[in-house]
Tab-separated table of C-alpha atoms in Angstrom:
chain	number	residue	atom	x	y	z
A	103	MET	CA	-39.029	127.683	-101.213
A	104	THR	CA	-36.047	126.019	-99.601
A	105	THR	CA	-33.287	124.470	-101.642
A	106	LEU	CA	-31.064	121.394	-101.350
A	107	GLN	CA	-27.328	121.730	-101.796
A	108	VAL	CA	-26.450	118.688	-103.888
A	109	ARG	CA	-22.935	117.498	-104.788
A	110	VAL	CA	-22.903	114.975	-107.627
A	111	TRP	CA	-19.880	112.938	-108.680
A	112	ARG	CA	-19.138	113.611	-112.331
A	113	GLY	CA	-16.565	111.729	-114.316
A	114	GLY	CA	-15.665	108.383	-115.845
A	115	PRO	CA	-13.252	105.448	-115.587
A	116	GLN	CA	-10.264	107.797	-115.530
A	117	GLY	CA	-11.533	109.720	-112.540
A	118	GLY	CA	-13.739	112.688	-111.701
A	119	ASP	CA	-14.905	115.070	-109.059
A	120	TYR	CA	-17.993	116.418	-107.382
A	121	ARG	CA	-20.037	119.211	-108.943
A	122	ALA	CA	-22.479	121.343	-106.940
A	123	TYR	CA	-26.140	121.939	-107.821
A	124	GLU	CA	-29.018	123.680	-106.091
A	125	VAL	CA	-32.303	121.807	-106.252
A	126	PRO	CA	-35.694	123.073	-105.000
A	127	ARG	CA	-36.896	121.121	-101.949
A	128	GLN	CA	-40.304	119.496	-102.378
A	129	ALA	CA	-42.629	117.470	-100.182
A	130	SER	CA	-42.190	113.669	-100.435
A	131	GLN	CA	-39.179	114.169	-102.709
A	132	SER	CA	-37.107	111.049	-103.422
A	133	VAL	CA	-33.396	111.120	-104.090
A	134	LEU	CA	-34.158	109.911	-107.612
A	135	ASP	CA	-36.432	112.964	-108.049
A	136	VAL	CA	-33.457	115.147	-107.150
A	137	VAL	CA	-31.191	113.465	-109.709
A	138	THR	CA	-33.917	113.654	-112.358
A	139	TYR	CA	-34.432	117.385	-111.661
A	140	ILE	CA	-30.737	118.028	-112.125
A	141	GLN	CA	-30.627	116.076	-115.407
A	142	ARG	CA	-33.798	117.560	-116.867
A	143	THR	CA	-33.479	121.129	-115.648
A	144	LEU	CA	-29.906	122.006	-114.729
A	145	ASP	CA	-27.496	119.754	-116.591
A	146	PRO	CA	-28.666	117.391	-119.372
A	147	THR	CA	-25.204	115.801	-119.637
A	148	LEU	CA	-25.621	114.014	-116.281
A	149	ALA	CA	-25.677	110.217	-116.708
A	150	TYR	CA	-27.678	108.077	-114.294
A	151	ARG	CA	-29.754	104.915	-114.475
A	152	PHE	CA	-33.337	104.209	-113.524
A	153	ALA	CA	-36.345	102.332	-114.881
A	154	CYS	CA	-39.392	101.466	-112.752
A	155	ARG	CA	-39.213	104.240	-110.069
A	156	VAL	CA	-41.155	102.004	-107.684
A	157	GLY	CA	-38.528	99.747	-106.131
A	158	MET	CA	-38.865	96.750	-108.444
A	159	CYS	CA	-36.139	96.951	-111.076
A	160	GLY	CA	-33.057	97.576	-108.936
A	161	SER	CA	-31.409	99.893	-111.441
A	162	CYS	CA	-31.288	103.248	-109.577
A	163	ALA	CA	-28.962	102.322	-106.681
A	164	MET	CA	-26.288	104.934	-105.875
A	165	THR	CA	-24.157	106.058	-102.975
A	166	VAL	CA	-26.166	108.671	-101.064
A	167	ASN	CA	-24.245	110.592	-98.365
A	168	GLY	CA	-21.737	107.732	-98.253
A	169	VAL	CA	-24.237	104.883	-98.019
A	170	ALA	CA	-25.451	102.656	-100.881
A	171	ARG	CA	-29.221	102.970	-101.324
A	172	TRP	CA	-32.025	102.518	-103.835
A	173	THR	CA	-32.784	106.105	-104.730
A	174	CYS	CA	-36.375	105.754	-105.976
A	175	ARG	CA	-37.649	104.622	-102.567
A	176	THR	CA	-35.292	106.786	-100.470
A	177	HIS	CA	-36.941	110.019	-99.438
A	178	VAL	CA	-34.747	113.061	-99.020
A	179	ASP	CA	-36.202	113.393	-95.523
A	180	GLN	CA	-34.672	110.032	-94.533
A	181	VAL	CA	-31.101	110.875	-95.474
A	182	CYS	CA	-30.692	114.610	-95.435
A	183	ALA	CA	-31.188	116.497	-92.178
A	184	ASP	CA	-29.049	119.511	-93.032
A	185	GLY	CA	-30.183	120.204	-96.604
A	186	ARG	CA	-27.043	118.627	-98.158
A	187	LEU	CA	-26.848	115.579	-100.381
A	188	GLU	CA	-23.778	113.953	-101.824
A	189	LEU	CA	-24.377	111.487	-104.628
A	190	ALA	CA	-21.841	109.075	-106.121
A	191	PRO	CA	-21.936	105.841	-108.142
A	192	LEU	CA	-22.034	102.521	-106.274
A	193	ALA	CA	-18.717	101.558	-104.682
A	194	ASN	CA	-16.863	98.296	-105.514
A	195	LEU	CA	-17.894	98.521	-109.175
A	196	PRO	CA	-16.173	100.238	-112.140
A	197	VAL	CA	-17.708	103.557	-113.214
A	198	ILE	CA	-19.034	103.957	-116.737
A	199	ARG	CA	-19.918	107.613	-116.395
A	200	ASP	CA	-21.171	109.910	-113.608
A	201	LEU	CA	-23.641	107.923	-111.481
A	202	VAL	CA	-23.692	104.866	-113.732
A	203	ALA	CA	-21.750	101.870	-112.435
A	204	ASP	CA	-20.736	98.957	-114.629
A	205	MET	CA	-22.788	95.979	-113.343
A	206	ARG	CA	-21.212	93.314	-115.583
A	207	GLU	CA	-18.882	91.836	-112.939
A	208	PHE	CA	-21.732	91.845	-110.421
A	209	PHE	CA	-23.976	89.734	-112.660
A	210	ASP	CA	-21.132	87.587	-114.021
A	211	LYS	CA	-20.610	86.474	-110.441
A	212	TRP	CA	-24.213	85.281	-110.276
A	213	ALA	CA	-23.381	83.004	-113.201
A	214	ARG	CA	-20.124	81.902	-111.508
A	215	ALA	CA	-22.119	81.030	-108.389
A	216	ARG	CA	-24.361	78.781	-110.571
A	217	GLY	CA	-27.291	81.090	-110.014
A	218	ARG	CA	-29.381	79.300	-112.603
A	219	PHE	CA	-32.126	76.828	-111.728
A	220	ALA	CA	-31.408	73.306	-112.978
A	221	GLY	CA	-34.618	71.299	-113.130
A	222	ARG	CA	-34.840	67.562	-113.454
A	223	ARG	CA	-38.360	67.284	-114.872
A	224	THR	CA	-39.552	67.840	-118.417
A	225	ARG	CA	-42.689	69.514	-119.745
A	226	HIS	CA	-44.307	66.081	-119.907
A	227	ASP	CA	-43.988	65.582	-116.140
A	228	ASP	CA	-46.437	66.787	-113.552
A	229	PHE	CA	-45.626	69.833	-111.398
A	230	GLU	CA	-43.459	69.192	-108.367
A	231	ARG	CA	-45.379	69.837	-105.153
A	232	VAL	CA	-43.566	72.063	-102.641
A	233	ALA	CA	-45.382	72.573	-99.375
A	234	PRO	CA	-45.553	76.339	-98.662
A	235	ASP	CA	-44.864	75.816	-94.952
A	236	SER	CA	-41.929	73.412	-95.363
A	237	GLU	CA	-38.620	74.659	-93.975
A	238	PRO	CA	-36.748	74.815	-97.290
A	239	ARG	CA	-39.610	76.732	-98.901
A	240	ARG	CA	-39.725	79.235	-96.033
A	241	GLN	CA	-35.965	79.749	-96.298
A	242	VAL	CA	-36.331	80.368	-100.032
A	243	ASP	CA	-39.190	82.804	-99.409
A	244	ALA	CA	-37.035	84.810	-97.020
A	245	ALA	CA	-34.326	85.315	-99.657
A	246	ILE	CA	-36.046	85.229	-103.027
A	247	GLU	CA	-37.137	88.870	-103.419
A	248	CYS	CA	-33.713	90.176	-104.441
A	249	ILE	CA	-33.982	92.801	-107.174
A	250	GLY	CA	-30.302	92.767	-108.121
A	251	CYS	CA	-29.716	96.413	-107.207
A	252	GLY	CA	-26.090	95.882	-106.077
A	253	VAL	CA	-26.521	97.742	-102.742
A	254	CYS	CA	-25.229	94.736	-100.781
A	255	TYR	CA	-22.269	94.231	-103.109
A	256	SER	CA	-21.362	97.896	-102.889
A	257	SER	CA	-21.607	97.818	-99.051
A	258	CYS	CA	-19.483	94.699	-98.580
A	259	ASP	CA	-15.968	95.135	-97.147
A	260	VAL	CA	-14.908	91.680	-98.306
A	261	VAL	CA	-15.647	92.578	-101.926
A	262	ALA	CA	-13.367	95.590	-101.485
A	263	TRP	CA	-10.583	93.419	-100.044
A	264	ASN	CA	-10.980	90.389	-102.335
A	265	PRO	CA	-12.167	91.328	-105.851
A	266	ASP	CA	-12.758	87.644	-106.677
A	267	TYR	CA	-15.307	87.281	-103.857
A	268	LEU	CA	-18.664	86.354	-105.347
A	269	GLY	CA	-20.474	88.827	-103.057
A	270	PRO	CA	-23.687	88.748	-101.041
A	271	ALA	CA	-26.212	88.893	-103.903
A	272	ALA	CA	-24.727	85.994	-105.924
A	273	LEU	CA	-24.375	83.867	-102.783
A	274	ASN	CA	-27.914	84.716	-101.719
A	275	ARG	CA	-29.128	83.572	-105.133
A	276	ALA	CA	-27.132	80.338	-104.783
A	277	TRP	CA	-28.679	79.820	-101.337
A	278	THR	CA	-32.248	80.115	-102.723
A	279	LEU	CA	-31.401	77.406	-105.254
A	280	GLN	CA	-29.624	75.296	-102.666
A	281	ARG	CA	-32.865	75.206	-100.684
A	282	ASP	CA	-34.989	74.586	-103.775
A	283	VAL	CA	-35.994	70.926	-103.563
A	284	ARG	CA	-36.609	70.790	-107.337
A	285	ASP	CA	-33.057	71.821	-108.225
A	286	ALA	CA	-30.713	69.148	-109.580
A	287	ALA	CA	-27.328	70.920	-109.416
A	288	GLN	CA	-26.817	71.108	-105.649
A	289	ALA	CA	-23.373	69.480	-105.456
A	290	GLU	CA	-22.026	71.390	-108.443
A	291	ARG	CA	-23.310	74.656	-106.982
A	292	LEU	CA	-21.795	73.969	-103.573
A	293	ARG	CA	-18.423	73.421	-105.251
A	294	ALA	CA	-18.849	76.733	-107.093
A	295	VAL	CA	-19.687	78.748	-103.970
A	296	ALA	CA	-17.346	77.150	-101.428
A	297	GLY	CA	-13.787	78.434	-101.169
A	298	ASP	CA	-11.944	81.657	-100.450
A	299	ALA	CA	-13.759	83.513	-103.245
A	300	GLY	CA	-17.109	82.159	-102.081
A	301	CYS	CA	-19.106	81.799	-98.916
A	302	HIS	CA	-16.067	81.055	-96.748
A	303	ALA	CA	-14.685	84.547	-97.343
A	304	CYS	CA	-17.663	86.186	-95.608
A	305	HIS	CA	-16.766	87.691	-92.213
A	306	THR	CA	-20.360	88.196	-91.124
A	307	HIS	CA	-20.018	91.990	-90.945
A	308	LEU	CA	-23.744	92.166	-91.805
A	309	SER	CA	-23.434	95.340	-93.921
A	310	CYS	CA	-25.359	93.609	-96.720
A	311	THR	CA	-28.133	92.645	-94.322
A	312	GLU	CA	-28.297	96.105	-92.781
A	313	ARG	CA	-28.506	97.900	-96.160
A	314	CYS	CA	-30.565	95.541	-98.306
A	315	PRO	CA	-33.582	97.624	-99.334
A	316	LYS	CA	-35.676	94.436	-99.563
A	317	HIS	CA	-34.796	93.435	-96.003
A	318	ILE	CA	-33.182	90.200	-97.120
A	319	SER	CA	-30.371	88.770	-95.011
A	320	PRO	CA	-27.684	87.522	-97.432
A	321	THR	CA	-25.565	86.873	-94.324
A	322	ALA	CA	-28.049	84.203	-93.188
A	323	GLY	CA	-27.961	82.559	-96.590
A	324	ILE	CA	-24.153	82.639	-96.691
A	325	ALA	CA	-24.080	81.019	-93.208
A	326	GLY	CA	-26.413	78.336	-94.566
A	327	LEU	CA	-24.083	77.719	-97.514
A	328	LYS	CA	-21.116	77.403	-95.118
A	329	ARG	CA	-22.999	74.792	-93.092
A	330	ALA	CA	-24.098	72.906	-96.224
A	331	ALA	CA	-20.492	72.955	-97.567
A	332	ALA	CA	-19.070	71.700	-94.243
A	333	ALA	CA	-21.610	68.889	-94.153
A	334	ALA	CA	-20.822	67.915	-97.762
A	335	ALA	CA	-17.048	68.079	-97.118
A	336	LEU	CA	-17.332	65.853	-94.029
A	337	LYS	CA	-19.308	63.341	-96.075
A	338	GLY	CA	-16.696	63.465	-98.818
A	339	GLU	CA	-19.194	64.909	-101.302
A	340	LEU	CA	-17.478	68.231	-101.977
B	232	MET	CA	-10.106	70.403	-103.779
B	233	SER	CA	-9.942	74.056	-102.733
B	234	ALA	CA	-13.655	74.069	-101.914
B	235	ARG	CA	-13.301	70.966	-99.749
B	236	ARG	CA	-10.223	72.373	-97.974
B	237	GLU	CA	-11.942	75.689	-97.278
B	238	ALA	CA	-15.065	73.955	-95.977
B	239	LEU	CA	-13.019	71.744	-93.657
B	240	LEU	CA	-10.939	74.636	-92.412
B	241	TRP	CA	-14.140	76.552	-91.689
B	242	ALA	CA	-15.539	73.602	-89.735
B	243	ALA	CA	-12.237	73.273	-87.831
B	244	GLN	CA	-12.251	76.977	-86.975
B	245	ARG	CA	-15.862	76.857	-85.720
B	246	ALA	CA	-15.233	73.727	-83.673
B	247	SER	CA	-12.041	75.159	-82.153
B	248	ALA	CA	-13.901	78.434	-81.417
B	249	ALA	CA	-16.502	76.504	-79.415
B	250	MET	CA	-13.714	74.740	-77.493
B	251	LEU	CA	-11.979	78.088	-76.886
B	252	ALA	CA	-15.126	79.685	-75.550
B	253	LEU	CA	-15.383	76.966	-72.900
B	254	CYS	CA	-11.652	76.886	-72.135
B	255	VAL	CA	-11.369	80.671	-71.743
B	256	VAL	CA	-14.317	80.726	-69.331
B	257	VAL	CA	-12.825	77.933	-67.197
B	258	HIS	CA	-9.344	79.550	-67.327
B	259	LEU	CA	-10.628	82.985	-66.318
B	260	ALA	CA	-12.836	81.589	-63.550
B	261	THR	CA	-9.843	79.692	-62.193
B	262	MET	CA	-7.612	82.777	-62.338
B	263	ILE	CA	-10.226	84.897	-60.550
B	264	TYR	CA	-10.689	82.176	-57.898
B	265	ALA	CA	-6.916	81.889	-57.409
B	266	ALA	CA	-6.480	85.645	-57.072
B	267	HIS	CA	-9.392	85.982	-54.632
B	268	ALA	CA	-8.217	83.063	-52.561
B	269	GLY	CA	-4.813	84.733	-52.299
B	270	LEU	CA	-2.929	81.808	-53.815
B	271	GLY	CA	0.710	82.532	-54.649
B	272	ALA	CA	2.860	80.910	-57.327
B	273	ALA	CA	4.047	78.173	-54.966
B	274	GLN	CA	0.521	77.176	-53.950
B	275	ILE	CA	-0.687	77.202	-57.590
B	276	LEU	CA	2.237	74.992	-58.651
B	277	GLU	CA	1.477	72.705	-55.726
B	278	ARG	CA	-1.992	72.137	-57.247
B	279	THR	CA	-0.889	71.822	-60.890
B	280	ARG	CA	2.223	69.632	-60.539
B	281	GLY	CA	1.415	66.037	-61.442
B	282	ASN	CA	-2.264	66.906	-61.888
B	283	VAL	CA	-3.432	65.131	-65.053
B	284	VAL	CA	-6.800	66.949	-65.020
B	285	TRP	CA	-5.105	70.341	-65.516
B	286	LEU	CA	-2.659	68.770	-67.957
B	287	GLY	CA	-5.590	67.461	-69.989
B	288	PHE	CA	-7.556	70.714	-69.778
B	289	TYR	CA	-4.654	72.942	-70.920
B	290	SER	CA	-3.704	70.439	-73.640
B	291	VAL	CA	-7.205	70.744	-75.093
B	292	PHE	CA	-6.960	74.566	-74.717
B	293	LEU	CA	-3.619	74.529	-76.555
B	294	LEU	CA	-4.947	72.297	-79.297
B	295	ALA	CA	-7.870	74.688	-79.879
B	296	VAL	CA	-5.470	77.646	-80.059
B	297	VAL	CA	-3.141	75.858	-82.495
B	298	VAL	CA	-6.061	75.056	-84.786
B	299	HIS	CA	-7.954	78.333	-84.445
B	300	VAL	CA	-5.322	81.048	-84.656
B	301	PRO	CA	-3.524	80.049	-87.881
B	302	ILE	CA	-6.841	79.697	-89.780
B	303	GLY	CA	-7.861	83.215	-88.701
B	304	LEU	CA	-4.408	84.582	-89.478
B	305	ARG	CA	-4.663	82.979	-92.940
B	306	ALA	CA	-7.641	85.214	-93.795
B	307	VAL	CA	-5.864	88.296	-92.427
B	308	LEU	CA	-2.725	87.602	-94.481
B	309	SER	CA	-4.775	86.981	-97.635
B	310	GLU	CA	-7.015	90.013	-97.334
B	311	TRP	CA	-4.671	92.644	-95.879
B	312	LEU	CA	-1.350	91.620	-97.413
B	313	GLY	CA	-2.535	89.721	-100.487
B	314	TRP	CA	-0.355	86.780	-99.359
B	315	ARG	CA	-1.746	83.498	-100.741
B	316	GLY	CA	-0.471	80.128	-101.891
B	317	ALA	CA	2.096	77.638	-100.634
B	318	SER	CA	4.483	80.136	-99.059
B	319	ARG	CA	1.703	81.550	-96.858
B	320	ASP	CA	0.588	78.074	-95.842
B	321	ALA	CA	4.195	77.065	-95.034
B	322	PHE	CA	4.510	80.178	-92.840
B	323	LEU	CA	1.232	79.344	-91.081
B	324	ALA	CA	2.315	75.741	-90.465
B	325	ALA	CA	5.552	77.052	-88.887
B	326	PHE	CA	3.520	79.586	-86.892
B	327	ALA	CA	1.197	76.826	-85.648
B	328	ALA	CA	4.206	74.706	-84.699
B	329	GLY	CA	5.695	77.670	-82.811
B	330	LEU	CA	2.437	78.247	-80.934
B	331	GLY	CA	2.269	74.536	-80.086
B	332	TRP	CA	5.849	74.500	-78.845
B	333	LEU	CA	5.456	77.600	-76.669
B	334	GLY	CA	2.151	76.322	-75.268
B	335	ALA	CA	3.477	72.816	-74.593
B	336	ARG	CA	6.460	74.357	-72.832
B	337	ALA	CA	4.160	76.397	-70.571
B	338	ILE	CA	1.895	73.396	-69.813
B	339	LEU	CA	4.794	71.116	-68.982
B	340	GLY	CA	6.358	73.904	-66.954
B	341	VAL	CA	3.482	73.825	-64.472
B	342	PHE	CA	2.932	70.019	-64.670
B	343	LEU	CA	6.445	68.628	-64.207
């Protein structure tokens, strides 16, 4: 049986270092399987986070060989040609312990970007009809499947340079609401996401788009927000 | 106010980029033509002096530069040096004025 040489970052908010482990190589082994093997067999003190194991919950993202990825759906074969893996917590977020990043700031930014739907109808009204093939609906469809894993946020250079930047996931969420014809907080949301901590800070590096495990393009949504903000500003509505 | 300012600056930078794309192509094509035709400084000046078309073209080019460059530099200063606020904006206004002065000097130098 062949083995994987795995280096795992161990530590906390004050700092830490990599520790080496040897893990048996298996067929169809995911990176999350490797971490789970280490925790259950070699070192029960290892802290990491996971829930669904099938790419739905977004909780198991980590830095794998220098790149942020969801680990449950990342096979070792995809990322490890030479039998070596290096695992670290997500970048651009504070570390709680070992592979567990503190996601509070990440989700607080969703709230700051007005990532909450604001309806205008009550339970007594009829459903609003949204044509599935209408342009706004198709734009929402292209961006709505975000699982909040933080891979885009961790991969974004602008987040690293400007800690106030709302980040790709929060702006993508805002974009889905901006294109939601039922939403009643469009102007308020545009004011929240425009500015040098919002969509205008994006340099279109496309790292978020390249690494999003759900193949969403937050960059496209951010560009849409920029256009919407410019149109509103020119009309004097921003 | 900040959101409106950022949105307008973004629109100004995009519009000036579109102008620059056109101006740079025309400028390079003209330079390549002049070099291939073997035109010297005297013959080029002969064509530019008193020519309001070239005056107009390079004035538009200069305007695009004066709008575009300080907005881009603003992001660089903020992100790389952490320089924000009124002092940065005052520096950028002075920088834009300097660019405008140097450019206008060059344009008038070949027009007058």
